[in-house]
Coordinates of C-alpha atoms in Angstrom, one line a residue:
M7 CA 31.7 -70.3 -30.5
E8 CA 27.9 -69.1 -30.4
P9 CA 28.3 -68.3 -26.2
L10 CA 31.0 -66.2 -26.2
L11 CA 29.0 -63.7 -29.5
G12 CA 26.1 -64.1 -27.4
V13 CA 27.9 -63.0 -24.1
L14 CA 29.6 -60.2 -26.5
L15 CA 26.7 -59.6 -28.2
G16 CA 24.9 -59.2 -25.2
S17 CA 27.5 -56.8 -23.6
I18 CA 26.7 -53.9 -26.9
L19 CA 23.0 -54.1 -26.4
A20 CA 23.3 -53.8 -22.5
V21 CA 25.8 -51.1 -23.3
A22 CA 24.2 -48.7 -26.0
S23 CA 21.3 -49.3 -23.0
S24 CA 22.6 -47.2 -21.0
A25 CA 23.9 -44.2 -23.3
Q26 CA 20.4 -44.8 -24.3
N27 CA 19.3 -44.4 -20.6
N28 CA 22.6 -41.0 -20.3
C29 CA 20.5 -39.6 -23.3
T30 CA 18.2 -37.5 -20.5
C31 CA 17.8 -33.3 -20.0
A32 CA 20.2 -32.6 -17.0
T33 CA 18.3 -27.9 -16.6
N34 CA 14.9 -29.0 -17.7
K35 CA 12.6 -32.5 -17.2
W36 CA 9.9 -31.3 -19.0
T37 CA 12.1 -32.9 -22.4
V38 CA 12.4 -36.1 -24.9
C39 CA 15.3 -37.0 -25.8
A40 CA 17.4 -40.1 -27.4
Q41 CA 20.3 -40.4 -29.8
D42 CA 20.5 -40.6 -33.7
G43 CA 22.9 -42.2 -35.3
S44 CA 26.3 -40.9 -34.8
G45 CA 25.5 -41.5 -30.3
N46 CA 24.5 -37.8 -29.9
C47 CA 21.4 -36.8 -27.7
T48 CA 19.2 -34.8 -29.0
C49 CA 16.5 -33.4 -26.1
T50 CA 12.7 -31.1 -28.0
L51 CA 10.3 -30.1 -25.2
V52 CA 7.5 -31.8 -24.9
G53 CA 3.9 -31.1 -27.0
S54 CA 6.8 -29.3 -29.6
N55 CA 9.5 -29.9 -31.8
H56 CA 12.0 -27.3 -30.8
K57 CA 14.9 -28.2 -29.3
V58 CA 16.2 -28.1 -25.9
D59 CA 19.7 -26.6 -24.9
C60 CA 20.4 -29.0 -22.3
S61 CA 23.9 -27.4 -21.0
T62 CA 21.8 -24.4 -20.0
L63 CA 18.7 -23.2 -17.6
T64 CA 15.2 -23.5 -20.5
S65 CA 13.6 -20.3 -21.3
K66 CA 10.8 -19.6 -18.5
C67 CA 8.4 -19.0 -21.1
L68 CA 8.9 -22.5 -23.1
L69 CA 9.0 -24.3 -19.2
I70 CA 5.8 -23.5 -18.4
K71 CA 3.9 -24.2 -22.7
A72 CA 5.6 -27.7 -21.5
E73 CA 3.4 -28.0 -18.0
M74 CA 0.4 -26.7 -19.3
I75 CA 0.7 -29.3 -22.5
S76 CA 2.3 -32.1 -19.1
L77 CA 0.3 -31.0 -16.6
K78 CA -2.7 -29.1 -17.5
V79 CA -3.3 -27.5 -14.4
K80 CA 0.0 -25.2 -12.4
R81 CA 3.6 -15.0 -5.1
S82 CA 5.2 -8.9 1.2
W83 CA 7.6 -7.6 1.6
G84 CA 8.0 -7.2 -2.1
H85 CA 8.9 -3.6 -4.2
P86 CA 7.2 -0.6 -4.8
H87 CA 7.3 -0.2 -8.2
G88 CA 7.2 -4.3 -8.7
L89 CA 4.4 -7.0 -10.3
L90 CA 3.8 -9.8 -8.7
D91 CA 3.0 -12.9 -10.8
D92 CA -0.3 -13.4 -9.2
D93 CA -2.4 -14.2 -12.4
G94 CA -1.6 -17.9 -12.0
I95 CA -0.3 -19.7 -14.6
Y96 CA -1.0 -20.0 -18.3
N97 CA -0.2 -21.2 -22.1
P98 CA 2.2 -18.9 -22.9
D99 CA 2.4 -17.8 -27.5
C100 CA 6.4 -18.0 -27.7
E101 CA 9.0 -16.2 -29.9
D102 CA 10.9 -19.1 -32.1
S103 CA 14.4 -18.4 -29.6
G104 CA 12.1 -19.2 -26.8
I105 CA 10.8 -15.7 -25.0
F106 CA 7.6 -13.8 -24.1
K107 CA 5.5 -12.5 -27.3
A108 CA 4.2 -9.6 -26.0
R109 CA 1.3 -9.6 -26.1
Q110 CA -0.4 -13.1 -24.8
C111 CA -4.0 -13.9 -25.0
Y112 CA -6.5 -16.4 -23.3
Q113 CA -8.6 -19.6 -26.0
T114 CA -11.4 -16.3 -25.7
D115 CA -10.9 -12.1 -26.8
T116 CA -8.9 -11.7 -24.1
C117 CA -5.7 -9.9 -24.0
W118 CA -3.0 -8.7 -22.0
C119 CA 0.6 -7.6 -22.7
V120 CA 3.2 -8.8 -20.5
N121 CA 7.3 -8.2 -19.7
T122 CA 9.9 -10.7 -20.2
A123 CA 9.2 -12.2 -17.0
G124 CA 6.0 -13.4 -18.7
V125 CA 4.2 -11.7 -15.9
R126 CA 1.5 -9.1 -17.3
R127 CA 1.9 -5.2 -17.0
T128 CA -1.7 -3.8 -18.6
A129 CA -5.5 -4.4 -17.9
K130 CA -6.5 -7.0 -20.1
G131 CA -8.3 -6.3 -23.6
D132 CA -9.6 -7.8 -26.8
K133 CA -7.7 -8.9 -29.3
S134 CA -7.3 -4.7 -30.8
L135 CA -4.6 -4.6 -27.9
G136 CA -1.7 -3.9 -29.3
C137 CA 2.0 -4.2 -27.4
S138 CA 4.5 -2.3 -29.6
E139 CA 7.2 -3.9 -27.4
L140 CA 8.3 -7.2 -25.1
V141 CA 9.6 -4.7 -22.0
R142 CA 12.5 -6.0 -19.5
T143 CA 12.2 -7.0 -16.7
S144 CA 16.0 -5.8 -15.5
W145 CA 14.9 -6.0 -11.4
I146 CA 13.8 -8.8 -9.6
D147 CA 12.9 -8.1 -6.2
I148 CA 12.5 -12.6 -4.0
G149 CA 11.5 -12.1 -0.6
L150 CA 12.0 -14.9 2.2
K151 CA 10.7 -16.4 5.5
H152 CA 12.6 -19.2 7.3
K153 CA 10.7 -20.6 9.8
K154 CA 11.5 -19.2 13.6
R155 CA 15.1 -20.9 14.7
S156 CA 16.6 -20.8 18.2
R157 CA 19.7 -19.1 17.1
A158 CA 20.0 -16.2 14.6
L159 CA 22.3 -17.6 11.3
N160 CA 25.1 -15.4 11.0
G161 CA 23.9 -12.9 7.8
L162 CA 27.0 -13.0 5.8
D163 CA 27.1 -17.2 6.0
V164 CA 23.7 -16.7 4.8
A165 CA 24.3 -14.7 1.7
N166 CA 27.3 -16.7 0.9
A167 CA 25.7 -19.4 0.9
L168 CA 22.8 -18.2 -1.2
K169 CA 24.8 -16.9 -4.1
Y170 CA 27.3 -19.7 -3.8
L171 CA 23.7 -21.8 -5.5
F172 CA 22.6 -19.5 -7.5
E173 CA 26.3 -19.1 -9.5
S174 CA 26.4 -23.0 -9.4
R175 CA 22.2 -24.3 -9.1
Y176 CA 21.5 -21.4 -12.3
K177 CA 25.2 -20.7 -13.5
L178 CA 23.8 -17.1 -12.9
H179 CA 27.0 -14.7 -13.3
P180 CA 27.7 -13.2 -9.8
K181 CA 27.6 -9.8 -11.5
Y182 CA 23.6 -10.3 -11.5
I183 CA 23.1 -11.1 -7.8
A184 CA 22.5 -7.4 -6.6
A185 CA 22.8 -7.5 -3.2
I186 CA 21.5 -10.0 -0.3
T187 CA 20.0 -8.7 2.7
Y188 CA 19.3 -11.1 5.9
D189 CA 17.0 -9.9 8.9
S190 CA 16.2 -13.0 11.3
P191 CA 13.6 -14.4 10.0
F192 CA 13.7 -12.1 6.5
I193 CA 15.7 -13.3 3.9
Q194 CA 15.9 -9.9 0.6
I195 CA 17.7 -11.1 -3.2
H196 CA 18.0 -8.6 -5.4
L197 CA 18.7 -10.0 -9.0
K198 CA 19.2 -7.5 -11.1
Q199 CA 20.0 -7.7 -15.3
H200 CA 19.8 -4.5 -17.9
D201 CA 20.3 -5.5 -21.9
S202 CA 24.0 -3.7 -21.9
Q203 CA 25.0 -6.2 -19.0
K204 CA 23.4 -9.4 -20.8
S205 CA 25.4 -12.1 -23.0
R206 CA 23.9 -14.5 -25.4
W207 CA 25.3 -16.9 -22.8
D208 CA 23.8 -15.3 -19.8
V209 CA 21.0 -17.0 -18.1
D210 CA 18.2 -15.0 -17.6
I211 CA 18.0 -13.7 -14.0
A212 CA 13.5 -14.0 -15.1
D213 CA 14.5 -17.6 -16.1
V214 CA 17.2 -17.9 -12.5
A215 CA 13.7 -16.7 -10.7
Y216 CA 11.3 -19.1 -11.7
Y217 CA 13.9 -22.7 -11.5
F218 CA 14.3 -20.8 -7.6
E219 CA 10.6 -21.1 -7.3
K220 CA 9.9 -24.2 -8.7
D221 CA 13.0 -25.6 -6.2
M222 CA 11.6 -24.3 -3.5
E223 CA 8.0 -25.4 -4.2
D224 CA 8.9 -28.6 -4.2
D225 CA 8.3 -29.4 -7.9
S226 CA 12.1 -28.9 -9.4
L227 CA 12.8 -28.0 -13.5
F228 CA 16.1 -30.4 -13.6
H229 CA 15.7 -33.2 -14.3
S230 CA 16.4 -35.1 -11.3
N231 CA 13.9 -33.3 -9.6
S232 CA 15.3 -33.8 -6.4
T233 CA 14.2 -32.4 -3.4
L234 CA 16.6 -29.0 -3.4
T235 CA 17.6 -27.4 0.5
V236 CA 18.6 -24.4 1.3
S237 CA 22.0 -25.1 4.2
V238 CA 24.0 -22.4 5.6
N239 CA 27.1 -24.0 7.0
G240 CA 25.1 -27.7 6.9
V241 CA 22.0 -26.1 8.4
A242 CA 18.5 -26.3 6.3
L243 CA 16.9 -22.7 6.3
D244 CA 13.6 -24.1 6.5
I245 CA 11.9 -21.8 4.1
E246 CA 8.6 -21.5 3.9
K247 CA 7.3 -18.4 2.5
L248 CA 8.4 -17.1 -1.2
E249 CA 7.8 -13.8 -2.5
I250 CA 9.4 -12.5 -6.2
Y251 CA 8.7 -9.3 -7.4
Y252 CA 9.2 -8.1 -10.4
V253 CA 10.4 -4.7 -12.0
D254 CA 10.9 -3.4 -15.6
E255 CA 12.7 -1.0 -17.5
K256 CA 9.0 1.1 -18.1
P257 CA 6.7 1.5 -15.6
P258 CA 3.2 -1.2 -15.6
E259 CA 0.1 0.4 -18.3
F260 CA -2.1 -0.7 -17.0
C261 CA -5.8 0.6 -17.5
M262 CA -6.9 4.4 -16.1
T263 CA -10.0 3.6 -16.2
Q264 CA -10.3 1.0 -13.8
L265 CA -8.0 2.6 -11.0
A266 CA -10.8 5.3 -11.2
A267 CA -13.6 2.9 -11.1
G268 CA -11.6 1.2 -7.7
V269 CA -10.9 5.2 -6.2
S270 CA -14.8 5.4 -7.0
A271 CA -16.0 2.5 -5.3
V272 CA -13.5 3.7 -2.8
V273 CA -15.2 7.1 -1.7
I274 CA -18.3 5.4 -2.1
V275 CA -18.0 3.6 0.4
V276 CA -15.9 6.6 2.6
I277 CA -19.2 8.7 2.0
L278 CA -21.6 6.0 2.8
A279 CA -19.8 5.3 6.0
A280 CA -19.6 9.7 7.0
G281 CA -23.2 9.9 6.1
F282 CA -23.9 6.8 8.5
S283 CA -21.3 8.4 11.1
I284 CA -24.1 11.4 10.4
L285 CA -27.1 10.4 10.8
V286 CA -26.4 8.4 14.5
L287 CA -25.0 10.9 16.1
V288 CA -27.8 12.8 15.1
I289 CA -30.8 10.4 16.3
L290 CA -29.3 10.8 19.1
R291 CA -28.5 13.6 19.7
W292 CA -32.9 14.3 18.9
L293 CA -32.7 11.3 21.6
R294 CA -30.9 12.7 23.6
T295 CA -33.3 16.8 23.0
R296 CA -36.7 15.1 23.0
K297 CA -34.8 12.9 26.8
Y298 CA -34.7 16.8 28.2
K299 CA -37.7 18.9 27.1
K300 CA -40.1 16.1 28.7
V301 CA -38.4 16.3 32.1
D302 CA -38.9 20.3 31.7
F303 CA -41.7 19.8 31.0
A304 CA -42.5 18.1 35.3
E305 CA -40.8 20.7 36.6
M306 CA -43.3 22.9 35.1
G307 CA -45.7 20.9 36.5
E308 CA -44.9 21.0 40.0
I309 CA -44.3 24.3 39.6
K310 CA -47.0 25.9 39.1
A311 CA -49.2 23.4 41.0
P312 CA -49.0 25.0 44.7
S313 CA -49.7 27.8 42.8
L314 CA -53.6 27.4 42.0
Q315 CA -54.5 26.6 46.2

């Protein structure tokens, strides 16, 4: 009887252990998960008590915050009015809903305004800087370049493969994929999403772009953390370059004084270059004139010498 009880107890512990191991967040590796007494798996963000919905993508703001806590460390063919996220990673302030707060600040007194993608859209200022609203990023351009191939891929096949990837892996509704164009070795992916289109269940294109960016950097945010290989008809694309541009519903508000300072610097450089060129021309002209005068004096001496005899 006792051996039978031991086997039964061992089986129960094995099942419990297996269930505990299965309590993970498939869409976010930066989580801590545990089962409650009812067997429900609950996942919270690393470093906070913020619960995560593992059936969908986690917001970019919460992901970056978790990355900062976990790692302490931390992208043309861009759109002419797009913003490139080149300020690096920072520890963001997030609303309870997970979106970025309109104003972000370092631990110092430096603050700036961001869009819904968390990209800076104003000049940096002090803590008196006001950000009246969180401006929506409604258009994202993703530029890819793959390694050169002996044979170009079919453009329609490339578009279909990437469209399927965004729909299946990132749960993006196809209506938000405006276009995918291919001109070997360059690929352009255009994502568009306005507030009037987006339901509360739809993933945000800013979150999709961030998940895709991390996949391309071989630092997947999914729990499996497996390397993503983008392939077309079984042929790997071998992406070697990625750039993402963010276009907001309202134009950025960078300080005109900084712009004026930049223009002034360019003007000064042009003036100095022009002045130097003029100075060189004057010196060359003076040297040439001096040479001609020496020749004239020599010729005059040769002409006058016979008349003295």
